[in-house]
Short mmCIF file of C-alpha atoms and ligand atoms in Angstrom, two decimals:
data_model
loop_
_atom_site.label_atom_id
_atom_site.label_comp_id
_atom_site.label_asym_id
_atom_site.label_seq_id
_atom_site.Cartn_x
_atom_site.Cartn_y
_atom_site.Cartn_z
CA MET A 1 0.00 0.00 0.00
CA THR A 2 1.31 3.45 -0.92
CA PHE A 3 2.10 5.92 1.85
CA ALA A 4 2.81 9.57 1.19
CA ILE A 5 3.09 12.96 2.84
CA ILE A 6 3.23 16.51 1.48
CA VAL A 7 3.80 19.65 3.56
CA HIS A 8 3.84 23.40 2.91
CA GLY A 9 5.47 26.38 4.60
CA GLY A 10 2.98 28.98 3.42
CA ALA A 11 2.11 30.73 0.17
CA GLY A 12 3.43 34.26 -0.33
CA GLY A 13 6.12 36.34 -2.00
CA TRP A 14 9.08 34.90 -0.11
CA ASN A 15 11.20 37.54 -1.84
CA ARG A 16 12.58 39.19 1.25
CA SER A 17 15.77 37.11 1.12
CA ALA A 18 16.90 33.95 -0.62
CA ALA A 19 18.32 32.60 2.67
CA ARG A 20 14.95 32.94 4.34
CA LYS A 21 13.20 31.02 1.59
CA GLN A 22 15.89 28.31 1.68
CA GLU A 23 15.38 27.93 5.43
CA ALA A 24 11.65 27.47 4.83
CA ILE A 25 12.24 24.85 2.13
CA ALA A 26 14.71 23.00 4.39
CA ALA A 27 12.17 22.97 7.23
CA CYS A 28 9.58 21.53 4.82
CA ALA A 29 12.01 18.78 3.76
CA GLN A 30 12.74 17.95 7.41
CA ALA A 31 9.02 17.86 8.21
CA ALA A 32 8.23 15.60 5.25
CA GLU A 33 11.04 13.23 6.29
CA ALA A 34 9.81 13.09 9.88
CA GLY A 35 6.27 12.36 8.74
CA ARG A 36 7.46 9.73 6.29
CA ALA A 37 9.45 7.97 9.04
CA ILE A 38 6.21 7.50 10.97
CA LEU A 39 4.34 6.23 7.91
CA GLN A 40 7.20 3.87 7.03
CA GLN A 41 6.86 2.18 10.42
CA GLY A 42 3.13 1.69 9.90
CA GLY A 43 2.16 4.77 11.91
CA SER A 44 -1.06 6.65 11.28
CA ALA A 45 -1.56 9.55 8.91
CA VAL A 46 -2.77 11.65 11.87
CA ASP A 47 0.47 10.99 13.77
CA ALA A 48 2.49 11.84 10.66
CA VAL A 49 0.81 15.19 9.97
CA GLU A 50 1.00 16.24 13.62
CA ALA A 51 4.73 15.42 13.79
CA ALA A 52 5.40 17.22 10.51
CA VAL A 53 3.51 20.34 11.56
CA ASN A 54 5.27 20.39 14.95
CA ILE A 55 8.56 20.77 13.06
CA LEU A 56 7.15 23.57 10.93
CA GLU A 57 5.75 25.28 14.05
CA ASP A 58 9.28 25.32 15.48
CA CYS A 59 10.80 27.00 12.40
CA PRO A 60 11.17 30.76 13.10
CA VAL A 61 10.73 31.88 9.49
CA LEU A 62 7.31 30.23 9.22
CA ASP A 63 4.06 31.83 10.40
CA ALA A 64 2.93 29.21 12.94
CA GLY A 65 3.88 28.49 16.53
CA ARG A 66 7.34 30.01 17.05
CA GLY A 67 7.64 32.69 14.36
CA SER A 68 3.95 33.59 14.24
CA TYR A 69 3.15 37.13 13.18
CA PRO A 70 2.09 39.54 15.92
CA ASN A 71 -1.37 41.05 15.76
CA ALA A 72 -2.09 44.78 15.93
CA GLU A 73 -1.66 44.70 19.70
CA GLY A 74 1.74 42.98 19.52
CA ASN A 75 0.21 39.77 20.82
CA VAL A 76 0.21 36.34 19.12
CA GLU A 77 -3.10 34.58 18.51
CA MET A 78 -2.89 31.29 16.63
CA ASP A 79 -5.38 28.99 14.87
CA ALA A 80 -5.09 25.29 14.02
CA LEU A 81 -7.13 22.38 12.67
CA ILE A 82 -6.45 18.65 12.42
CA MET A 83 -8.75 16.15 10.72
CA ASP A 84 -8.79 12.36 10.43
CA GLY A 85 -10.19 11.16 7.11
CA GLN A 86 -11.00 7.70 8.45
CA ASP A 87 -14.03 8.85 10.45
CA LEU A 88 -14.11 12.62 9.74
CA THR A 89 -13.20 13.45 13.34
CA MET A 90 -11.63 16.87 13.80
CA GLY A 91 -10.21 19.20 16.40
CA ALA A 92 -9.71 22.93 16.03
CA ILE A 93 -8.64 25.92 18.10
CA ALA A 94 -8.71 29.62 17.35
CA ALA A 95 -7.13 32.71 18.90
CA ILE A 96 -5.05 30.54 21.23
CA GLN A 97 -2.17 32.27 23.00
CA ARG A 98 1.10 31.11 24.57
CA VAL A 99 1.48 27.61 23.11
CA ARG A 100 4.38 26.40 20.97
CA HIS A 101 2.42 23.69 19.18
CA PRO A 102 -1.15 24.71 18.42
CA ILE A 103 -1.68 21.64 16.19
CA SER A 104 -1.07 19.32 19.13
CA LEU A 105 -3.61 21.22 21.20
CA ALA A 106 -6.09 20.91 18.31
CA ARG A 107 -5.50 17.15 18.38
CA ARG A 108 -6.20 17.06 22.11
CA VAL A 109 -9.44 18.98 21.40
CA MET A 110 -10.33 16.24 18.90
CA LEU A 111 -9.55 13.42 21.31
CA GLU A 112 -10.39 14.75 24.75
CA SER A 113 -12.67 17.78 24.80
CA GLY A 114 -15.96 16.26 23.69
CA HIS A 115 -16.17 19.07 21.15
CA ASN A 116 -14.76 19.92 17.73
CA PHE A 117 -13.68 23.52 18.08
CA LEU A 118 -12.60 25.69 21.03
CA VAL A 119 -11.72 29.39 20.84
CA GLY A 120 -10.08 32.13 22.88
CA ALA A 121 -10.51 31.94 26.64
CA GLY A 122 -12.24 28.57 26.40
CA ALA A 123 -9.34 27.11 24.44
CA ASP A 124 -6.96 28.57 27.02
CA ALA A 125 -8.94 26.99 29.85
CA PHE A 126 -8.99 23.62 28.07
CA ALA A 127 -5.22 23.78 27.53
CA ASP A 128 -4.65 24.45 31.20
CA SER A 129 -7.13 21.77 32.29
CA ILE A 130 -5.15 19.07 30.45
CA GLY A 131 -1.77 20.46 31.55
CA PHE A 132 -0.80 21.45 28.01
CA GLU A 133 2.63 23.12 27.93
CA ARG A 134 2.44 26.93 27.82
CA CYS A 135 5.10 29.44 26.77
CA SER A 136 5.60 33.20 26.84
CA VAL A 137 4.63 35.45 23.94
CA GLU A 138 8.33 36.39 23.65
CA GLU A 139 9.17 32.77 22.80
CA LEU A 140 6.79 32.95 19.85
CA LEU A 141 7.95 36.36 18.57
CA VAL A 142 11.47 35.23 17.79
CA ASP A 143 11.95 36.77 14.38
CA ASP A 144 12.53 40.52 14.33
CA LEU A 145 11.94 40.55 10.58
CA HIS A 146 8.27 40.04 11.26
CA ILE A 147 8.04 43.48 12.81
CA ASP A 148 9.27 45.04 9.55
CA GLU A 149 6.96 42.86 7.55
CA MET A 150 4.00 44.23 9.45
CA THR A 151 4.41 47.42 7.47
CA VAL A 152 4.32 45.38 4.26
CA ALA A 153 1.29 43.45 5.42
CA ALA A 154 -0.57 46.26 7.16
CA GLY A 155 -4.18 45.29 7.45
CA GLY A 156 -3.29 41.67 6.90
CA VAL A 157 -4.00 41.84 3.18
CA ARG A 158 -0.78 42.05 1.21
CA MET A 159 1.50 39.04 1.06
CA GLU A 160 4.14 40.18 -1.44
CA ALA A 161 7.17 39.78 0.79
CA ILE A 162 6.04 37.21 3.28
CA GLY A 163 4.73 33.72 3.79
CA ASP A 164 1.74 32.46 5.73
CA THR A 165 0.64 29.33 7.60
CA VAL A 166 1.97 25.76 7.56
CA GLY A 167 0.30 22.46 6.81
CA ALA A 168 0.68 18.76 6.12
CA VAL A 169 -1.45 16.02 4.56
CA ALA A 170 -0.69 12.30 4.47
CA ILE A 171 -1.95 8.84 3.61
CA ASP A 172 -0.84 5.83 5.67
CA ILE A 173 -0.39 2.16 4.74
CA HIS A 174 -3.98 1.46 5.83
CA GLY A 175 -5.33 3.95 3.30
CA ASN A 176 -6.31 6.52 5.93
CA VAL A 177 -5.73 10.19 5.11
CA ALA A 178 -5.29 13.14 7.49
CA ALA A 179 -4.77 16.88 7.25
CA ALA A 180 -3.31 19.49 9.60
CA THR A 181 -3.00 23.28 9.30
CA SER A 182 -1.48 25.71 11.82
CA THR A 183 -1.05 29.49 11.62
CA GLY A 184 -0.28 32.72 13.39
CA GLY A 185 -2.73 34.31 10.94
CA THR A 186 -2.12 37.48 9.01
CA ALA A 187 0.40 40.06 10.25
CA ASN A 188 -1.06 43.03 12.11
CA LYS A 189 -4.56 41.48 12.23
CA ARG A 190 -7.15 42.76 14.66
CA ALA A 191 -7.27 40.98 18.02
CA GLY A 192 -9.88 38.25 17.73
CA ARG A 193 -9.60 37.92 13.96
CA VAL A 194 -9.84 34.28 12.85
CA GLY A 195 -8.86 33.22 9.33
CA ASP A 196 -9.55 30.16 7.23
CA SER A 197 -7.05 27.83 8.90
CA PRO A 198 -9.17 26.39 11.77
CA LEU A 199 -12.40 26.30 9.74
CA VAL A 200 -13.24 22.78 8.60
CA GLY A 201 -13.39 22.64 4.80
CA SER A 202 -11.51 25.93 4.45
CA GLY A 203 -8.11 25.59 6.17
CA ALA A 204 -8.10 21.80 5.82
CA TYR A 205 -10.26 18.79 5.06
CA ALA A 206 -9.66 15.02 5.12
CA ASP A 207 -11.93 12.25 3.86
CA ASN A 208 -10.79 8.72 3.00
CA TRP A 209 -13.34 8.71 0.18
CA THR A 210 -11.52 11.49 -1.68
CA ALA A 211 -8.44 13.30 -0.33
CA ALA A 212 -6.74 15.28 2.41
CA VAL A 213 -6.04 18.97 1.81
CA SER A 214 -4.34 21.89 3.61
CA ALA A 215 -4.70 25.52 2.51
CA THR A 216 -2.60 28.66 2.94
CA GLY A 217 -3.06 32.26 1.89
CA TYR A 218 -5.36 35.18 2.50
CA GLY A 219 -7.95 33.70 4.82
CA GLU A 220 -10.64 36.28 4.19
CA ALA A 221 -10.83 34.98 0.59
CA LEU A 222 -10.05 31.28 1.15
CA MET A 223 -12.90 30.74 3.59
CA ARG A 224 -15.47 32.16 1.19
CA VAL A 225 -14.86 29.40 -1.34
CA VAL A 226 -14.45 26.64 1.33
CA ILE A 227 -11.35 25.80 -0.60
CA SER A 228 -10.10 22.56 0.98
CA LYS A 229 -13.46 20.79 0.73
CA ARG A 230 -13.70 22.07 -2.83
CA VAL A 231 -10.45 20.26 -3.68
CA CYS A 232 -11.86 17.03 -2.18
CA ASP A 233 -15.01 17.47 -4.24
CA PHE A 234 -12.95 17.96 -7.41
CA VAL A 235 -11.03 14.76 -6.62
CA GLY A 236 -14.40 13.06 -6.18
CA THR A 237 -15.29 13.98 -9.75
CA GLY A 238 -12.15 12.20 -11.01
CA LEU A 239 -9.52 14.95 -11.09
CA SER A 240 -5.98 14.15 -9.94
CA ALA A 241 -4.79 15.76 -6.70
CA ARG A 242 -2.72 18.23 -8.72
CA ALA A 243 -5.52 19.16 -11.13
CA ALA A 244 -7.97 19.50 -8.23
CA CYS A 245 -5.63 21.95 -6.45
CA GLU A 246 -5.16 23.95 -9.66
CA SER A 247 -8.91 24.08 -10.28
CA ALA A 248 -9.62 25.28 -6.74
CA ILE A 249 -6.99 28.03 -7.04
CA ARG A 250 -8.72 29.14 -10.26
CA VAL A 251 -12.04 29.32 -8.40
CA LEU A 252 -10.36 31.35 -5.61
CA GLU A 253 -8.93 33.79 -8.14
CA GLU A 254 -12.04 34.15 -10.28
CA ARG A 255 -14.61 34.33 -7.47
CA THR A 256 -12.67 36.41 -4.90
CA GLY A 257 -9.47 37.73 -6.46
CA GLY A 258 -7.70 36.10 -3.51
CA VAL A 259 -4.24 34.56 -3.29
CA GLY A 260 -3.13 31.33 -1.70
CA GLY A 261 -1.87 27.81 -2.06
CA LEU A 262 -2.93 24.20 -1.54
CA ILE A 263 -1.43 20.77 -0.95
CA ALA A 264 -3.35 17.51 -1.33
CA VAL A 265 -2.94 13.76 -1.23
CA ASP A 266 -5.69 11.64 -2.73
CA ALA A 267 -6.98 8.25 -1.64
CA ARG A 268 -4.66 6.53 -4.17
CA GLY A 269 -1.59 8.20 -2.66
CA GLN A 270 -1.01 10.78 -5.39
CA VAL A 271 0.20 14.16 -4.17
CA GLY A 272 -0.58 17.56 -5.67
CA TRP A 273 -0.10 21.26 -5.00
CA ALA A 274 -0.86 24.63 -6.55
CA TYR A 275 -0.51 28.32 -5.66
CA ASN A 276 -1.05 31.71 -7.27
CA THR A 277 1.50 33.60 -5.16
CA LEU A 278 5.13 34.00 -6.18
CA ALA A 279 6.19 31.03 -4.07
CA MET A 280 5.10 28.36 -1.61
CA PRO A 281 7.82 26.26 0.06
CA TYR A 282 6.75 22.60 0.00
CA ALA A 283 8.18 19.10 0.27
CA TYR A 284 6.82 15.62 -0.29
CA ALA A 285 7.81 12.01 0.18
CA VAL A 286 6.10 9.05 -1.52
CA ASN A 287 6.92 5.57 -0.22
CA ASN A 288 10.70 5.26 0.11
CA ASP A 289 11.53 7.69 -2.70
CA PRO A 290 13.83 10.64 -1.90
CA VAL A 291 12.13 13.73 -0.48
CA VAL A 292 11.37 16.34 -3.14
CA SER A 293 11.40 19.97 -1.95
CA ASP A 294 11.02 23.29 -3.75
CA SER A 295 8.98 26.49 -3.75
N1 LIG B 1 -4.33 31.57 5.97
C1 LIG B 1 -4.17 32.02 7.28
C2 LIG B 1 -5.00 33.15 7.64
O1 LIG B 1 -5.47 33.89 6.80
O2 LIG B 1 -5.19 33.35 8.82
#
């Protein structure tokens, strides 16, 4: 049985410096390798995408976990969603503060909260009730470059120089797919603003019947076309993972004028990606083949 994983480090311009983009691509390659190691040993797709996203959340040039953009108040509020395509279970959090690995908290929401989606103070209280590790806001705001980029991205709309969001999708040897997306959201956003990332069907979707998908880009546009579920639906009509991603990006562009990117793995283990920004660091591994990474 084929196993595969594909990850992204966020769609955007990535033209601030070549070194920065290379660091993002290297983090993607490392994340894909870590996820593949789990799949190789017969581990689940959910374990693989969580492990991969944890690595991306630790990378300071990526907008998730450590390295998240500050909001207009200088605080960090993060969103995350994880979904298991075997039974369509999901866990999501929004506007969570002071955690290094939002995707792991989203998974605990899925497994332990009795709910699908917790936000703000309630998500904080849940994290504390299960003893989830907390950190300071200073630990998340490690990259001074982000402060400069806030001027580029004022209002959270323009993405010419920056990246946005991380994600991973995988299929395991049992044919189960999973998706995970984690983000610090747009730079300089209003406190309380929530983007597409934690919204099921927008920031991610996973269904064994079709595909697993993770999205990145300007959330105000992405959520209006429910872009990740749209990719799954395209796969359901017979499109390849790649063609389905390309078609959904066309819909995004034509219906909203928005920018973003997608990764997908379909139920046959084929990976695909597409973006309409200048770049989107990504990496994938299929079976035991060498990791492919680019942007
Ligand atoms: N795509 C992440 C966001 O807009 O928050």
